[in-house]
Short mmCIF file of C-alpha atoms in Angstrom, two decimals:
data_model
loop_
_atom_site.label_atom_id
_atom_site.label_comp_id
_atom_site.label_asym_id
_atom_site.label_seq_id
_atom_site.Cartn_x
_atom_site.Cartn_y
_atom_site.Cartn_z
CA UNK N 1 -20.02 -23.06 13.75
CA UNK N 2 -19.16 -26.91 13.04
CA UNK N 3 -19.12 -27.69 9.68
CA UNK N 4 -19.19 -24.20 8.11
CA UNK N 5 -16.14 -24.08 6.65
CA UNK N 6 -15.15 -27.87 5.29
CA UNK N 7 -11.91 -28.74 3.65
CA UNK N 8 -12.28 -29.88 -0.15
CA UNK N 9 -8.25 -30.14 -0.91
CA UNK N 10 -4.52 -28.95 -0.46
CA UNK N 11 -1.89 -29.20 -2.99
CA UNK N 12 1.85 -28.49 -1.98
CA UNK N 13 2.09 -25.27 -4.24
CA UNK N 14 5.50 -24.06 -3.51
CA UNK N 15 7.07 -26.96 -1.29
CA UNK N 16 10.12 -25.93 1.15
CA UNK N 17 9.06 -22.45 0.79
CA UNK N 18 6.06 -19.81 1.97
CA UNK N 19 3.30 -19.38 -0.37
CA UNK N 20 2.52 -15.71 -0.34
CA UNK N 21 -0.11 -15.00 -2.36
CA UNK N 22 -3.25 -16.48 -4.50
CA UNK N 23 -5.82 -14.79 -7.15
CA UNK N 24 -8.47 -16.37 -8.86
CA UNK N 25 -8.78 -15.31 -12.98
CA UNK N 26 -12.02 -13.32 -13.61
CA UNK N 27 -13.99 -16.46 -14.86
CA UNK N 28 -13.25 -18.19 -11.59
CA UNK N 29 -11.67 -21.07 -13.36
CA UNK N 30 -8.15 -20.64 -12.51
CA UNK N 31 -6.17 -19.90 -9.40
CA UNK N 32 -2.74 -18.34 -9.41
CA UNK N 33 -0.30 -18.77 -6.63
CA UNK N 34 3.11 -17.22 -5.98
CA UNK N 35 5.84 -17.71 -3.45
CA UNK N 36 9.31 -17.34 -1.74
CA UNK N 37 10.32 -20.00 -4.81
CA UNK N 38 10.20 -17.07 -6.96
CA UNK N 39 7.89 -19.29 -9.03
CA UNK N 40 4.12 -18.50 -10.24
CA UNK N 41 1.83 -21.42 -10.39
CA UNK N 42 -1.45 -21.54 -12.21
CA UNK N 43 -3.81 -24.30 -10.77
CA UNK N 44 -7.12 -25.64 -12.26
CA UNK N 45 -9.93 -28.61 -11.57
CA UNK N 46 -9.47 -31.82 -13.26
CA UNK N 47 -12.57 -33.85 -11.96
CA UNK N 48 -12.51 -33.51 -8.39
CA UNK N 49 -9.01 -32.40 -7.88
CA UNK N 50 -6.81 -29.53 -8.47
CA UNK N 51 -3.85 -29.76 -10.77
CA UNK N 52 -1.29 -27.39 -11.92
CA UNK N 53 -1.60 -26.25 -15.17
CA UNK N 54 1.49 -23.99 -15.80
CA UNK N 55 4.72 -22.55 -14.12
CA UNK N 56 5.78 -19.48 -14.61
CA UNK N 57 9.98 -20.20 -13.31
CA UNK N 58 11.94 -17.44 -14.94
CA UNK N 59 11.08 -13.79 -14.67
CA UNK N 60 12.16 -12.63 -10.80
CA UNK N 61 15.26 -12.91 -9.23
CA UNK N 62 13.43 -13.16 -5.76
CA UNK N 63 10.10 -13.86 -3.91
CA UNK N 64 7.07 -13.20 -6.03
CA UNK N 65 5.03 -11.28 -3.40
CA UNK N 66 1.60 -10.77 -5.11
CA UNK N 67 0.00 -11.89 -8.39
CA UNK N 68 -3.29 -10.07 -9.77
CA UNK N 69 -5.43 -11.15 -13.23
CA UNK N 70 -6.46 -8.24 -15.54
CA UNK N 71 -10.16 -7.65 -15.66
CA UNK N 72 -10.35 -9.56 -18.78
CA UNK N 73 -8.39 -12.50 -17.67
CA UNK N 74 -5.63 -12.36 -20.31
CA UNK N 75 -3.03 -10.91 -18.45
CA UNK N 76 -1.31 -11.48 -14.99
CA UNK N 77 0.82 -9.18 -13.17
CA UNK N 78 3.45 -10.34 -10.65
CA UNK N 79 5.19 -8.26 -7.90
CA UNK N 80 8.84 -9.03 -6.47
CA UNK N 81 11.20 -8.27 -3.83
CA UNK N 82 13.68 -8.21 -6.93
CA UNK N 83 11.74 -4.76 -7.20
CA UNK N 84 9.98 -5.17 -10.65
CA UNK N 85 6.51 -6.25 -11.86
CA UNK N 86 6.25 -8.44 -14.73
CA UNK N 87 3.27 -8.47 -17.13
CA UNK N 88 2.67 -11.56 -18.33
CA UNK N 89 0.14 -12.67 -21.10
CA UNK N 90 -2.03 -15.69 -21.39
CA UNK N 91 -1.88 -18.25 -24.39
CA UNK N 92 -3.76 -21.03 -23.17
CA UNK N 93 -1.62 -22.94 -20.96
CA UNK N 94 1.49 -20.74 -21.75
CA UNK N 95 2.45 -17.36 -20.45
CA UNK N 96 4.89 -14.69 -21.91
CA UNK N 97 6.75 -11.72 -20.47
CA UNK N 98 5.20 -9.07 -22.43
CA UNK N 99 7.07 -6.14 -19.98
CA UNK N 100 8.87 -5.41 -16.85
CA UNK N 101 7.79 -2.25 -15.00
CA UNK N 102 10.93 -1.03 -12.99
CA UNK N 103 11.28 2.17 -10.73
CA UNK N 104 10.86 1.02 -7.33
CA UNK N 105 14.12 0.94 -5.30
CA UNK N 106 13.50 -1.97 -3.51
CA UNK N 107 10.75 -4.69 -2.60
CA UNK N 108 7.46 -4.56 -4.74
CA UNK N 109 4.77 -5.58 -2.10
CA UNK N 110 1.43 -5.57 -4.19
CA UNK N 111 -0.12 -5.12 -7.58
CA UNK N 112 -3.64 -4.44 -8.72
CA UNK N 113 -5.53 -3.63 -11.89
CA UNK N 114 -7.90 -1.25 -11.94
CA UNK N 115 -11.61 -2.45 -13.08
CA UNK N 116 -11.29 -0.52 -16.38
CA UNK N 117 -7.87 -2.48 -17.33
CA UNK N 118 -6.40 0.68 -18.10
CA UNK N 119 -4.65 1.09 -14.80
CA UNK N 120 -2.24 -0.64 -12.85
CA UNK N 121 -0.96 -0.03 -9.26
CA UNK N 122 2.15 -1.18 -7.57
CA UNK N 123 3.69 -0.27 -4.05
CA UNK N 124 6.83 -0.79 -2.11
CA UNK N 125 9.06 -1.13 0.75
CA UNK N 126 10.24 2.32 -0.76
CA UNK N 127 6.95 4.06 0.72
CA UNK N 128 5.69 4.72 -2.78
CA UNK N 129 2.81 3.87 -4.61
CA UNK N 130 3.17 4.13 -8.72
CA UNK N 131 0.17 4.38 -10.81
CA UNK N 132 0.85 2.93 -14.40
CA UNK N 133 -1.60 3.51 -17.67
CA UNK N 134 -1.50 0.90 -20.44
CA UNK N 135 -2.79 1.36 -23.54
CA UNK N 136 -4.15 -0.64 -26.47
CA UNK N 137 -0.35 -1.78 -27.58
CA UNK N 138 0.46 -3.34 -24.12
CA UNK N 139 2.72 -0.11 -23.36
CA UNK N 140 2.88 0.98 -19.95
CA UNK N 141 3.52 4.46 -19.03
CA UNK N 142 4.12 5.62 -15.26
CA UNK N 143 1.21 8.20 -14.67
CA UNK N 144 2.01 8.96 -11.12
CA UNK N 145 4.38 8.30 -7.97
CA UNK N 146 2.88 8.95 -4.71
CA UNK N 147 5.34 9.51 -1.56
CA UNK N 148 2.11 9.70 0.78
CA UNK N 149 2.96 7.12 3.22
CA UNK N 150 5.74 7.47 5.82
CA UNK N 151 6.57 3.83 5.87
CA UNK N 152 6.43 0.58 4.12
CA UNK N 153 3.25 0.22 1.84
CA UNK N 154 2.07 -3.22 2.10
CA UNK N 155 -1.00 -3.38 -0.09
CA UNK N 156 -2.92 -1.63 -2.75
CA UNK N 157 -6.30 -2.30 -4.03
CA UNK N 158 -8.98 -0.47 -6.73
CA UNK N 159 -12.46 0.59 -6.10
CA UNK N 160 -14.69 -1.83 -7.65
CA UNK N 161 -16.62 0.50 -10.00
CA UNK N 162 -15.00 4.17 -9.32
CA UNK N 163 -11.31 4.89 -10.52
CA UNK N 164 -10.07 5.34 -6.76
CA UNK N 165 -7.17 3.55 -5.27
CA UNK N 166 -6.58 2.36 -1.53
CA UNK N 167 -3.16 1.60 0.16
CA UNK N 168 -2.00 0.11 3.71
CA UNK N 169 1.05 0.83 5.18
CA UNK N 170 3.47 -0.22 8.02
CA UNK N 171 2.78 3.40 8.94
CA UNK N 172 -0.72 2.18 10.38
CA UNK N 173 -2.57 4.40 8.08
CA UNK N 174 -4.76 3.48 4.93
CA UNK N 175 -4.56 6.05 2.18
CA UNK N 176 -7.09 6.85 -0.61
CA UNK N 177 -5.83 8.54 -4.07
CA UNK N 178 -7.96 9.98 -6.96
CA UNK N 179 -7.14 11.48 -10.14
CA UNK N 180 -6.59 15.32 -10.21
CA UNK N 181 -5.79 17.53 -13.35
CA UNK N 182 -3.45 14.80 -15.01
CA UNK N 183 -2.00 13.84 -11.89
CA UNK N 184 -3.06 11.28 -8.92
CA UNK N 185 -3.26 12.88 -5.34
CA UNK N 186 -4.03 11.44 -1.85
CA UNK N 187 -7.83 12.35 -1.15
CA UNK N 188 -8.18 10.87 2.35
CA UNK N 189 -5.85 9.29 5.22
CA UNK N 190 -7.69 6.76 7.25
CA UNK N 191 -6.48 6.70 10.73
CA UNK N 192 -7.34 4.27 13.79
CA UNK N 193 -5.66 1.26 13.52
CA UNK N 194 -2.55 0.81 16.07
CA UNK N 195 -0.23 -1.04 14.01
CA UNK N 196 0.78 -2.19 10.60
CA UNK N 197 -2.10 -2.49 8.04
CA UNK N 198 -1.78 -5.44 6.07
CA UNK N 199 -4.35 -5.80 3.57
CA UNK N 200 -7.59 -4.35 2.24
CA UNK N 201 -10.95 -5.00 0.66
CA UNK N 202 -13.87 -3.31 -0.40
CA UNK N 203 -17.08 -4.54 -0.23
CA UNK N 204 -19.22 -5.43 -3.30
CA UNK N 205 -20.97 -1.99 -3.50
CA UNK N 206 -17.54 -0.07 -2.82
CA UNK N 207 -19.07 1.95 -0.11
CA UNK N 208 -17.08 0.17 2.50
CA UNK N 209 -13.58 -0.92 2.94
CA UNK N 210 -12.30 -3.24 5.18
CA UNK N 211 -8.96 -3.26 6.62
CA UNK N 212 -7.03 -5.63 8.82
CA UNK N 213 -4.00 -5.11 10.97
CA UNK N 214 -1.12 -6.48 13.17
CA UNK N 215 -2.75 -4.74 16.03
CA UNK N 216 -5.51 -7.55 15.59
CA UNK N 217 -8.67 -5.74 14.62
CA UNK N 218 -10.58 -5.53 11.49
CA UNK N 219 -11.97 -1.83 10.74
CA UNK N 220 -14.79 -1.06 8.48
CA UNK N 221 -14.83 2.15 6.88
CA UNK N 222 -17.63 3.90 4.92
CA UNK N 223 -17.43 6.52 2.73
CA UNK N 224 -19.72 9.65 3.23
CA UNK N 225 -19.95 11.93 0.25
CA UNK N 226 -20.20 15.68 0.48
CA UNK N 227 -23.82 16.63 1.12
CA UNK N 228 -24.58 13.29 2.75
CA UNK N 229 -27.90 12.86 4.88
CA UNK N 230 -26.07 11.53 8.00
CA UNK N 231 -24.62 15.14 8.42
CA UNK N 232 -21.17 13.80 8.15
CA UNK N 233 -18.71 17.01 7.41
CA UNK N 234 -16.44 16.78 4.52
CA UNK N 235 -13.98 19.27 3.35
CA UNK N 236 -14.37 20.10 -0.26
CA UNK N 237 -15.61 17.62 -2.76
CA UNK N 238 -13.61 14.40 -1.30
CA UNK N 239 -16.13 12.34 0.56
CA UNK N 240 -15.21 11.56 4.24
CA UNK N 241 -14.42 7.98 5.43
CA UNK N 242 -15.24 6.93 8.86
CA UNK N 243 -14.55 3.80 10.70
CA UNK N 244 -18.18 2.42 11.25
CA UNK N 245 -17.15 -0.94 12.98
CA UNK N 246 -14.08 -2.75 14.87
CA UNK N 247 -13.85 -6.47 14.91
CA UNK N 248 -11.58 -7.14 18.21
CA UNK N 249 -11.10 -10.04 20.42
CA UNK N 250 -11.70 -12.46 17.72
CA UNK N 251 -7.84 -12.90 16.23
CA UNK N 252 -5.02 -14.02 18.46
CA UNK N 253 -2.05 -12.88 16.16
CA UNK N 254 -1.44 -10.33 13.54
CA UNK N 255 -4.44 -10.61 10.46
CA UNK N 256 -2.35 -10.82 7.15
CA UNK N 257 -5.14 -10.80 4.61
CA UNK N 258 -8.78 -9.88 4.58
CA UNK N 259 -11.17 -10.69 1.68
CA UNK N 260 -14.93 -9.59 0.78
CA UNK N 261 -17.05 -11.80 -1.28
CA UNK N 262 -18.35 -10.18 -4.05
CA UNK N 263 -21.30 -12.44 -4.29
CA UNK N 264 -22.27 -13.32 -0.93
CA UNK N 265 -20.69 -10.49 1.45
CA UNK N 266 -18.93 -12.59 3.69
CA UNK N 267 -15.55 -11.74 5.22
CA UNK N 268 -12.81 -13.98 5.15
CA UNK N 269 -9.43 -13.30 7.09
CA UNK N 270 -6.12 -14.92 7.22
CA UNK N 271 -4.39 -15.00 10.54
CA UNK N 272 -0.97 -15.47 12.03
CA UNK N 273 -2.48 -18.09 14.41
CA UNK N 274 -2.83 -20.40 11.25
CA UNK N 275 -6.79 -19.94 11.68
CA UNK N 276 -9.20 -18.70 8.87
CA UNK N 277 -12.36 -17.29 10.00
CA UNK N 278 -15.17 -15.54 8.16
CA UNK N 279 -17.59 -13.05 9.40
CA UNK N 280 -20.71 -12.10 8.12
CA UNK N 281 -23.05 -8.63 8.54
CA UNK N 282 -26.02 -9.22 10.81
CA UNK N 283 -29.28 -9.21 9.13
CA UNK N 284 -30.77 -5.89 10.55
CA UNK N 285 -27.65 -4.19 11.45
CA UNK N 286 -27.76 -0.35 11.07
CA UNK N 287 -25.64 0.97 7.94
CA UNK N 288 -24.12 3.45 10.15
CA UNK N 289 -23.04 1.18 12.89
CA UNK N 290 -22.78 -2.33 11.32
CA UNK N 291 -22.31 -5.42 13.46
CA UNK N 292 -20.60 -8.44 12.24
CA UNK N 293 -20.78 -11.93 13.49
CA UNK N 294 -18.12 -14.65 13.52
CA UNK N 295 -19.62 -17.31 11.56
CA UNK N 296 -16.66 -19.83 10.92
CA UNK N 297 -13.54 -20.26 12.94
CA UNK N 298 -11.19 -22.93 11.47
CA UNK N 299 -8.37 -23.84 14.06
CA UNK N 300 -5.08 -25.15 12.31
CA UNK N 301 -6.07 -24.49 8.96
CA UNK N 302 -2.62 -24.50 7.88
CA UNK N 303 0.51 -25.60 10.05
CA UNK N 304 1.81 -21.95 9.86
CA UNK N 305 0.61 -18.29 9.43
CA UNK N 306 -2.02 -18.16 6.72
CA UNK N 307 -0.93 -15.52 4.35
CA UNK N 308 -3.76 -15.16 1.97
CA UNK N 309 -7.45 -15.94 1.55
CA UNK N 310 -9.50 -15.49 -1.88
CA UNK N 311 -13.20 -15.96 -2.52
CA UNK N 312 -13.91 -17.45 -6.02
CA UNK N 313 -15.58 -14.69 -7.87
CA UNK N 314 -18.09 -17.09 -9.62
CA UNK N 315 -18.59 -19.96 -6.97
CA UNK N 316 -20.33 -18.70 -4.08
CA UNK N 317 -18.69 -20.36 -0.66
CA UNK N 318 -15.70 -21.31 -2.47
CA UNK N 319 -12.53 -20.01 -0.60
CA UNK N 320 -8.55 -20.71 -1.20
CA UNK N 321 -6.20 -20.17 1.26
CA UNK N 322 -2.01 -20.31 1.42
CA UNK N 323 0.38 -20.22 4.07
CA UNK N 324 4.25 -20.27 5.34
CA UNK N 325 3.96 -24.07 5.13
CA UNK N 326 3.78 -23.50 1.38
CA UNK N 327 0.45 -25.32 0.83
CA UNK N 328 -2.69 -23.95 -0.66
CA UNK N 329 -6.33 -25.33 0.51
CA UNK N 330 -9.54 -25.11 -0.87
CA UNK N 331 -12.59 -24.75 1.50
CA UNK N 332 -16.48 -24.74 0.74
CA UNK N 333 -18.16 -22.21 3.38
CA UNK N 334 -21.98 -22.52 3.97
CA UNK N 335 -23.38 -19.77 6.30
CA UNK N 336 -24.51 -21.78 9.36
CA UNK N 337 -27.95 -22.28 10.09
CA UNK N 338 -30.03 -20.16 12.14
CA UNK N 339 -28.40 -16.68 11.50
CA UNK L 1 21.72 46.32 62.57
CA UNK L 2 20.44 46.18 59.12
CA UNK L 3 24.32 45.98 57.85
CA UNK L 4 25.29 43.20 59.81
CA UNK L 5 22.10 41.25 58.52
CA UNK L 6 23.33 41.91 55.30
CA UNK L 7 26.81 40.31 55.58
CA UNK L 8 25.26 37.35 56.72
CA UNK L 9 22.88 37.25 54.14
CA UNK L 10 25.56 37.41 51.66
CA UNK L 11 27.56 34.45 53.49
CA UNK L 12 24.66 32.04 53.58
CA UNK L 13 23.41 32.88 50.52
CA UNK L 14 26.95 32.84 48.37
CA UNK L 15 26.05 29.39 47.45
CA UNK L 16 22.89 29.96 45.95
CA UNK L 17 24.34 33.13 44.29
CA UNK L 18 27.49 31.19 42.86
CA UNK L 19 24.82 28.50 41.24
CA UNK L 20 22.73 31.04 39.78
CA UNK L 21 25.47 32.82 38.04
CA UNK L 22 27.10 30.21 36.96
CA UNK L 23 23.89 28.67 35.43
CA UNK L 24 23.39 31.74 33.93
CA UNK L 25 26.95 32.30 32.82
CA UNK L 26 26.80 28.47 31.50
CA UNK L 27 23.35 28.71 29.57
CA UNK L 28 24.40 31.82 27.85
CA UNK L 29 27.52 30.21 26.29
CA UNK L 30 25.61 26.91 25.71
CA UNK L 31 22.85 28.85 23.85
CA UNK L 32 25.34 30.51 21.59
CA UNK L 33 27.55 27.10 20.99
CA UNK L 34 23.98 25.85 20.36
CA UNK L 35 23.07 28.26 17.68
CA UNK L 36 26.59 27.97 16.08
CA UNK L 37 25.97 24.42 15.79
CA UNK L 38 22.41 24.64 14.73
CA UNK L 39 23.22 27.08 12.03
CA UNK L 40 25.95 24.63 10.86
CA UNK L 41 23.61 21.94 10.76
CA UNK L 42 21.02 23.89 8.92
CA UNK L 43 23.69 24.95 6.34
CA UNK L 44 24.57 21.18 5.81
CA UNK L 45 20.89 19.92 5.47
CA UNK L 46 20.15 23.16 3.14
CA UNK L 47 23.07 22.42 0.92
CA UNK L 48 22.25 18.59 0.81
CA UNK L 49 18.42 19.42 -0.36
CA UNK L 50 19.78 21.96 -3.13
CA UNK L 51 22.05 19.48 -4.23
CA UNK L 52 19.51 16.91 -4.49
CA UNK L 53 16.62 19.34 -6.42
CA UNK L 54 19.76 20.81 -8.43
CA UNK L 55 20.49 17.58 -9.49
CA UNK L 56 16.89 16.98 -10.72
CA UNK L 57 16.82 20.27 -12.45
CA UNK L 58 20.02 19.48 -14.48
CA UNK L 59 18.30 16.06 -15.12
CA UNK L 60 15.18 17.61 -16.33
CA UNK L 61 16.82 20.41 -18.46
CA UNK L 62 19.21 18.09 -20.14
CA UNK L 63 16.14 15.48 -21.17
CA UNK L 64 14.32 18.91 -22.34
CA UNK L 65 16.84 19.30 -24.65
CA UNK L 66 17.21 15.85 -25.91
CA UNK L 67 13.27 15.34 -26.34
CA UNK L 68 13.13 18.79 -28.03
CA UNK L 69 13.01 17.32 -31.66
CA UNK L 70 10.65 14.63 -30.77
CA UNK L 71 7.37 15.24 -31.94
CA UNK L 72 5.66 12.08 -31.82
CA UNK L 73 2.39 11.85 -29.94
CA UNK L 74 3.94 9.45 -27.12
CA UNK L 75 6.66 11.96 -26.25
CA UNK L 76 3.88 14.70 -25.24
CA UNK L 77 3.80 12.94 -22.05
CA UNK L 78 6.91 12.93 -21.08
CA UNK L 79 7.28 16.82 -22.15
CA UNK L 80 4.08 17.32 -20.24
CA UNK L 81 5.72 15.99 -17.01
CA UNK L 82 9.34 17.09 -17.81
CA UNK L 83 7.58 20.71 -17.92
CA UNK L 84 5.74 19.65 -14.60
CA UNK L 85 8.84 18.80 -12.57
CA UNK L 86 11.05 22.01 -14.06
CA UNK L 87 7.68 24.13 -12.83
CA UNK L 88 7.43 22.60 -9.57
CA UNK L 89 11.30 23.03 -8.67
CA UNK L 90 11.03 26.85 -9.78
CA UNK L 91 7.93 27.38 -7.53
CA UNK L 92 9.60 26.00 -4.43
CA UNK L 93 10.33 28.81 -2.00
CA UNK L 94 14.08 28.22 -1.32
CA UNK L 95 14.75 30.88 1.03
CA UNK L 96 11.72 30.52 3.51
CA UNK L 97 12.84 27.39 5.84
CA UNK L 98 9.80 27.90 7.72
CA UNK L 99 7.14 27.29 5.01
CA UNK L 100 4.57 24.66 6.16
CA UNK L 101 4.40 22.75 2.97
CA UNK L 102 8.27 22.09 2.93
CA UNK L 103 8.47 18.73 3.23
CA UNK L 104 5.31 17.62 1.18
CA UNK L 105 6.29 19.62 -1.72
CA UNK L 106 9.90 18.05 -1.84
CA UNK L 107 8.26 14.92 -1.65
CA UNK L 108 6.08 15.62 -4.54
CA UNK L 109 9.21 17.01 -6.64
CA UNK L 110 10.85 13.61 -5.64
CA UNK L 111 7.93 11.43 -6.74
CA UNK L 112 8.06 13.73 -10.13
CA UNK L 113 11.21 13.06 -10.76
CA UNK L 114 11.05 9.17 -10.51
CA UNK L 115 8.14 9.23 -12.44
CA UNK L 116 10.32 11.32 -15.12
CA UNK L 117 12.97 8.86 -14.69
CA UNK L 118 10.50 5.79 -15.48
CA UNK L 119 9.17 7.85 -18.73
CA UNK L 120 12.66 8.47 -20.22
CA UNK L 121 14.26 5.19 -19.30
CA UNK L 122 12.34 3.81 -22.12
CA UNK L 123 14.31 6.31 -24.40
CA UNK L 124 17.41 3.91 -23.87
#
């Protein structure tokens, strides 16, 4: 496992503050970071090093908790503790605020664009998940306010190909939502974690969902549509989701983020013990009971809690991470020999 | 002989008997006080919910009138969602506190109100 994760470089992205989240643009050429200093920075390569190409310093009154690029790469959404979500339009190295989405009652914890680019989801400490629709004229309208969770909602993520939304919460559950007759409804609740679920990631096919939690485990959930071969019962026309794998004993603290590489299938985790870990599915594992092995474990990846890990969407093995220490680090991951 | 046994029983069992009577009296009094307190508490909670829903209904009716003259296509979503909120409020079973989906439906109404509020705020 030595040398499977190699440091390429570090940048002091949000000095004297925390760096909360990272997002690669769809082309894989830019990395957006956001932090407790209320700023968003855009990083790009210049030769071998990473430099700051843009800074968005106006726009939010409090910590920016998450950023997300639209599928076309022309827009960036930012979710802030000031209860708003800003949409920025990219014009070369400049970013202009096209609209501010209001409505949440307190800290917005996450924002995510649907693959179609027409829908956006936000979630908040006010326990709700909001779905927004955007039209060709950059007009945003709230399509639904979902009050299914009973506590702070930490993260939202869209399915890679279906219009299916997933959310993770302090109430220890993961919920899934879909559209039904002009409104959105909660179509599944995934129970099993014993504490706050911090983050989620779909696998490249969208058949499986990985969740990570304060209970120090990663759970892999699999979708079973009605009439499935394995005989898993479904109620109505909604698929049933079952936990098919639990990775426990690998993390010594809360797992804050999980990222599933859409190119290689590798799973990276960001942990409160300052380490980054990578897992890969064993080659001949049973799809109904998959097994994953730890292929990289980097202690002290940062000097404080690692808050986010993000795989580059175009370059296999390129991983970015950020931490409470305010730094962003870039890593090269190589699957170890003999696995 | 039977008579003197009853007499001793009455003395020996006096303690237990008084405990029993006291418990029963206390239980009855406590129960009726509890029912009164519960009734007050329930009325208060019910009034709160009624007030909240009433506020949403008033809001919805007011905006329905205000938007009545708007015929732009964009406003059709606003009207549709307003009608949906009004419908949900009217359908709610106010006289059945044992309705099993009470909290679920209340949360849906709250969510729908927040959506309406967000949609009409762009009309200012």
